[in-house]
Every structure is written in structure tokens, then in C-alpha cells.
Short mmCIF file of C-alpha atoms and ligand atoms in Angstrom, two decimals:
data_model
loop_
_atom_site.label_atom_id
_atom_site.label_comp_id
_atom_site.label_asym_id
_atom_site.label_seq_id
_atom_site.Cartn_x
_atom_site.Cartn_y
_atom_site.Cartn_z
CA MET A 27 -12.67 0.59 -24.27
CA ILE A 28 -9.79 1.73 -21.94
CA VAL A 29 -6.37 0.78 -23.12
CA ALA A 30 -3.76 1.49 -20.36
CA ILE A 31 0.04 1.26 -20.75
CA TYR A 32 2.40 0.73 -17.66
CA PRO A 33 5.74 1.60 -19.15
CA GLY A 34 9.09 0.69 -17.43
CA SER A 35 12.54 -1.21 -17.43
CA PHE A 36 11.14 -4.04 -15.38
CA ASP A 37 14.76 -5.45 -15.01
CA PRO A 38 13.64 -7.36 -13.32
CA LEU A 39 9.89 -7.44 -12.67
CA THR A 40 9.41 -7.09 -9.06
CA VAL A 41 6.37 -7.96 -6.61
CA GLY A 42 6.00 -3.98 -6.56
CA HIS A 43 5.54 -3.93 -10.23
CA LEU A 44 3.04 -6.90 -9.91
CA ASP A 45 0.77 -4.95 -7.50
CA ILE A 46 0.55 -2.07 -9.66
CA ILE A 47 0.07 -4.15 -12.76
CA ASN A 48 -2.85 -6.15 -10.93
CA ARG A 49 -4.36 -2.93 -9.66
CA ALA A 50 -4.39 -1.10 -12.98
CA ALA A 51 -5.94 -4.27 -14.79
CA SER A 52 -8.80 -3.82 -12.48
CA PHE A 53 -10.06 -0.67 -14.12
CA CYS A 54 -9.03 -1.02 -17.61
CA ASP A 55 -10.11 -3.20 -20.68
CA THR A 56 -6.42 -3.79 -22.08
CA LEU A 57 -3.30 -3.19 -19.92
CA ILE A 58 -0.03 -3.43 -22.13
CA VAL A 59 3.05 -3.73 -19.84
CA ALA A 60 5.68 -1.92 -21.90
CA ILE A 61 9.33 -2.56 -21.90
CA ALA A 62 11.43 0.81 -22.81
CA LYS A 63 13.92 -0.33 -24.98
CA ASN A 64 15.96 3.03 -25.26
CA SER A 65 16.94 3.10 -21.41
CA SER A 66 19.97 4.54 -20.86
CA LYS A 67 20.60 1.95 -18.09
CA MET A 68 22.68 -1.09 -18.54
CA PRO A 69 20.35 -3.82 -18.30
CA LEU A 70 20.88 -7.29 -16.52
CA PHE A 71 18.20 -8.90 -18.42
CA THR A 72 17.65 -8.65 -22.30
CA VAL A 73 14.44 -7.24 -23.69
CA ASP A 74 13.47 -10.49 -24.65
CA GLU A 75 14.01 -12.43 -21.21
CA ARG A 76 12.19 -9.54 -19.40
CA LEU A 77 9.10 -9.94 -21.86
CA VAL A 78 9.14 -13.59 -21.00
CA MET A 79 9.17 -12.66 -17.58
CA ILE A 80 6.08 -10.62 -17.74
CA LYS A 81 4.09 -12.94 -20.04
CA ASP A 82 4.85 -15.83 -17.88
CA SER A 83 3.52 -13.80 -14.76
CA PHE A 84 0.12 -13.00 -16.62
CA ARG A 85 -0.39 -15.93 -18.92
CA ASP A 86 -3.98 -16.41 -17.05
CA ASN A 87 -5.06 -12.90 -17.70
CA GLY A 88 -5.92 -12.30 -21.34
CA ARG A 89 -6.43 -8.50 -20.93
CA ILE A 90 -2.80 -8.06 -19.76
CA GLU A 91 -0.17 -7.78 -22.78
CA ALA A 92 3.53 -7.51 -22.62
CA LEU A 93 5.29 -5.46 -25.28
CA ALA A 94 8.56 -3.54 -26.06
CA PHE A 95 8.94 -0.13 -27.62
CA ASP A 96 11.53 1.90 -29.06
CA GLY A 97 11.19 6.06 -29.10
CA LEU A 98 8.80 8.31 -27.26
CA LEU A 99 6.07 6.53 -25.13
CA ALA A 100 3.60 9.45 -26.55
CA ASP A 101 4.32 8.10 -29.89
CA PHE A 102 3.69 4.57 -28.86
CA CYS A 103 0.36 5.64 -27.05
CA LYS A 104 -0.75 7.47 -30.03
CA GLY A 105 -0.11 4.10 -32.60
CA ARG A 106 -2.07 2.04 -30.03
CA SER A 107 -4.97 4.19 -28.77
CA VAL A 108 -3.75 4.11 -25.69
CA SER A 109 -5.83 6.36 -23.25
CA LEU A 110 -4.22 6.09 -19.83
CA ILE A 111 -0.37 5.83 -18.66
CA ILE A 112 0.09 4.19 -15.44
CA ARG A 113 2.78 4.99 -13.18
CA GLY A 114 3.70 3.72 -9.69
CA ILE A 115 4.90 6.52 -7.32
CA ARG A 116 6.67 4.67 -3.93
CA GLY A 117 7.01 8.10 -2.04
CA HIS A 118 8.10 11.49 -2.29
CA SER A 119 11.49 10.72 -3.87
CA ASP A 120 9.56 9.13 -6.98
CA PHE A 121 7.19 12.39 -7.26
CA ASP A 122 9.64 14.86 -8.82
CA TYR A 123 10.74 12.72 -11.61
CA GLU A 124 7.43 11.40 -12.23
CA SER A 125 5.85 14.54 -12.52
CA SER A 126 8.33 15.77 -15.01
CA LEU A 127 7.67 12.80 -16.96
CA ALA A 128 3.68 13.20 -16.68
CA PHE A 129 4.30 16.88 -17.99
CA MET A 130 6.14 15.87 -21.15
CA ASN A 131 4.09 13.10 -21.85
CA GLU A 132 0.98 15.65 -21.75
CA HIS A 133 2.83 18.24 -23.73
CA LEU A 134 3.54 15.31 -26.26
CA ALA A 135 0.39 13.33 -26.44
CA PRO A 136 -2.53 15.82 -24.62
CA GLU A 137 -5.07 13.11 -24.97
CA VAL A 138 -3.53 10.59 -23.12
CA GLN A 139 -3.82 11.05 -19.02
CA THR A 140 -1.05 9.69 -16.59
CA VAL A 141 -2.80 7.93 -13.69
CA PHE A 142 -0.41 7.59 -10.54
CA LEU A 143 -1.19 4.71 -8.07
CA LEU A 144 0.30 4.58 -4.65
CA ALA A 145 2.84 1.73 -3.95
CA LYS A 146 1.39 -0.22 -0.99
CA PRO A 147 3.47 0.32 2.14
CA GLY A 148 5.20 -3.03 2.01
CA TYR A 149 6.43 -2.13 -1.41
CA SER A 150 7.27 1.55 -1.07
CA ASN A 151 11.43 0.61 -1.08
CA VAL A 152 11.44 -2.11 -3.48
CA SER A 153 13.46 -1.31 -6.68
CA SER A 154 14.80 -3.20 -9.21
CA SER A 155 18.31 -2.05 -8.81
CA LEU A 156 18.72 -2.94 -4.92
CA ILE A 157 17.29 -6.51 -5.79
CA ARG A 158 20.03 -6.89 -8.57
CA GLU A 159 22.77 -5.53 -6.11
CA ALA A 160 21.43 -7.94 -3.07
CA ALA A 161 20.98 -11.03 -5.53
CA SER A 162 24.97 -10.33 -6.94
CA TYR A 163 26.08 -10.73 -3.25
CA ASN A 164 23.63 -13.88 -2.89
CA GLY A 165 21.28 -12.14 -0.69
CA ASP A 166 17.90 -13.57 -0.36
CA ILE A 167 15.57 -11.66 -2.49
CA SER A 168 12.63 -14.17 -2.66
CA SER A 169 10.06 -12.44 -1.50
CA LEU A 170 10.71 -9.30 -3.71
CA VAL A 171 10.30 -11.07 -6.95
CA PRO A 172 7.63 -13.61 -8.61
CA ALA A 173 9.01 -17.04 -7.68
CA HIS A 174 9.43 -18.06 -11.30
CA ILE A 175 12.01 -15.32 -11.88
CA ILE A 176 14.34 -16.40 -8.86
CA PRO A 177 16.41 -18.98 -10.92
CA GLN A 178 16.70 -16.59 -13.86
CA ILE A 179 18.26 -14.30 -11.31
CA LYS A 180 20.45 -16.79 -9.78
CA LYS A 181 21.25 -17.84 -13.17
CA LYS A 182 22.72 -14.40 -14.27
CA PHE A 183 24.84 -14.19 -11.35
CA SER A 184 26.10 -17.60 -11.34
CA VAL A 185 27.33 -17.35 -14.90
CA SER A 186 28.77 -13.69 -14.28
CA ASN A 187 30.79 -14.97 -11.41
CA ARG A 188 32.43 -17.48 -13.05
N1 COA B 26 7.49 -1.28 -7.32
C1 COA B 26 8.79 -1.53 -7.28
N2 COA B 26 9.67 -0.85 -8.05
C2 COA B 26 9.44 0.27 -8.69
C3 COA B 26 7.87 0.63 -8.95
C4 COA B 26 6.92 -0.08 -8.06
N3 COA B 26 5.67 0.24 -8.07
N4 COA B 26 7.80 1.83 -9.27
C5 COA B 26 9.08 2.16 -9.97
N5 COA B 26 9.85 1.19 -9.35
C6 COA B 26 11.29 1.36 -9.79
C7 COA B 26 11.85 0.21 -10.72
O1 COA B 26 12.44 -0.98 -10.35
C8 COA B 26 12.98 1.25 -11.15
O2 COA B 26 14.16 0.61 -10.17
P1 COA B 26 15.85 1.07 -10.37
O3 COA B 26 15.93 2.24 -10.91
O4 COA B 26 16.12 0.68 -9.15
O5 COA B 26 16.05 -0.26 -11.50
C9 COA B 26 12.68 2.83 -10.79
O6 COA B 26 11.74 2.62 -9.89
C10 COA B 26 12.56 3.32 -12.13
O7 COA B 26 12.13 2.53 -13.05
P2 COA B 26 10.87 2.51 -14.33
O8 COA B 26 9.66 2.62 -13.59
O9 COA B 26 11.21 1.18 -15.07
O10 COA B 26 11.27 3.87 -14.94
P3 COA B 26 12.39 4.08 -15.75
O11 COA B 26 12.87 5.47 -15.28
O12 COA B 26 13.32 2.98 -16.20
O13 COA B 26 11.71 4.21 -17.09
C11 COA B 26 9.84 5.25 -18.70
C12 COA B 26 10.61 5.30 -17.51
C13 COA B 26 10.08 3.71 -19.33
C14 COA B 26 8.36 5.30 -18.56
C15 COA B 26 10.43 6.24 -19.71
O14 COA B 26 11.71 6.28 -19.36
C16 COA B 26 10.00 6.38 -20.83
O15 COA B 26 8.83 6.70 -21.25
N6 COA B 26 11.15 6.19 -21.84
C17 COA B 26 10.91 6.20 -23.42
C18 COA B 26 10.91 7.61 -23.90
C19 COA B 26 10.20 8.64 -23.27
O16 COA B 26 9.12 8.85 -24.07
N7 COA B 26 10.57 9.56 -22.16
C20 COA B 26 9.77 10.59 -21.79
C21 COA B 26 9.54 11.90 -22.69
S1 COA B 26 10.97 12.47 -23.10
#
């Protein structure tokens, strides 16, 4: 039984994340999409809002779960018998950070392997922060996030612009 985790901020979930999640789910029994609560970033969406976004995207796939966690990813993996950490790599710029993260996670939990999936070329420049920025100026982000999330993004910016 392979339990994998795909951790991140998902603020918001993007088509690039969906691609990684679908591909990772094809080679594990359970995939936990996990929102790290202790991010130093100032999120646009609350953890609960992001959890609902992920759950709504994968309602039909009982092998994909959405959870949030506090503290170290390595500890969360140990507590949940997770054997694989999935991370997406979009290009050279992700590599240094991802290799340091994998090193630290390997140090803290040697029994857990990190697996990198290369983003598909069309998704290699997609990022949540650029989507937030474009949306804040009413830019068209409709092909970059799942359709059900678009009204939630629009609502955030219409509220914050009042
Ligand atoms: N498609 C689209 N975007 C992608 C992507 C993909 N395939 N892969 C990464 N990204 C983007 C995200 O949208 C995000 O964009 P942004 O910075 O513009 O908002 C960026 O890449 C990185 O985000 P994310 O993958 O969410 O990583 P993170 O740096 O926010 O968080 C954790 C990484 C959660 C794995 C890490 O902080 C963690 O494990 N925290 C818990 C504490 C811990 O154990 N730390 C490590 C050991 S000390």
C-alpha cells in the first residue's frame, strides 16, 4: 500500500497542481494533498477555503484526500505512514530549492522518499502568486485554475477592492 503526499500552499490550486496530482495518483494507492499551515506567506485564501477547493476538484476520486498540517512535513509523514513525498519541478529555478527541501526531509525521515515530477511544458510557468496578481487587476486567469475556483477568486478581489 503506497501512501504519498503532495504538500504545498495551493493558494489557489492551479492547473499545474491538478496535473501533478493526477499523475501522482496514478502510481500510489492513496494521495494526500496537504496544505502546510505554517507557511510564512500571507495567503489569499484561508486553509479551509483551500481545502474545499481541493476536495471539490477530486470529489470523484476516493484515493485522493485533502488535509492540512502544522509543523514538519517529515513528522506528518511518519504519523500517517506516508512513504513518498511528491513535488513538482517546473524548471531550473525550482531545482535548488526542491533539492534542499528533499535533503532536509530525507535527513528528518530517511524512510520517506521524495519523488519529483516534471511539470508539463504548458504548465512550467504557472504559479499561484502570478495568478493572484493577474486576478487582482481583473486579468483573465480562466485557463490557469480549475473552473469552479474562478468565482471564488473574483469574489476575493471584488471584496478587497470595495
Ligand atoms: N504547478 C503550478 N504551480 C506550482 C507547481 C506546479 N506543478 N509546483 C510549484 N508551484 C508553485 C506554487 O504555485 C507556488 O507558487 P507561488 O510561490 O507563486 O505562490 C510555488 O510553486 C511554491 O509553492 P509550494 O509548492 O506550495 O511550496 P511552498 O514553498 O509554499 O511550500 C512545503 C512547500 C509546504 C512543502 C514546505 O514549506 C513544507 O514542507 N513546510 C512544512 C515545514 C517543513 O517541514 N519544512 C521543510 C523542512 S524544515
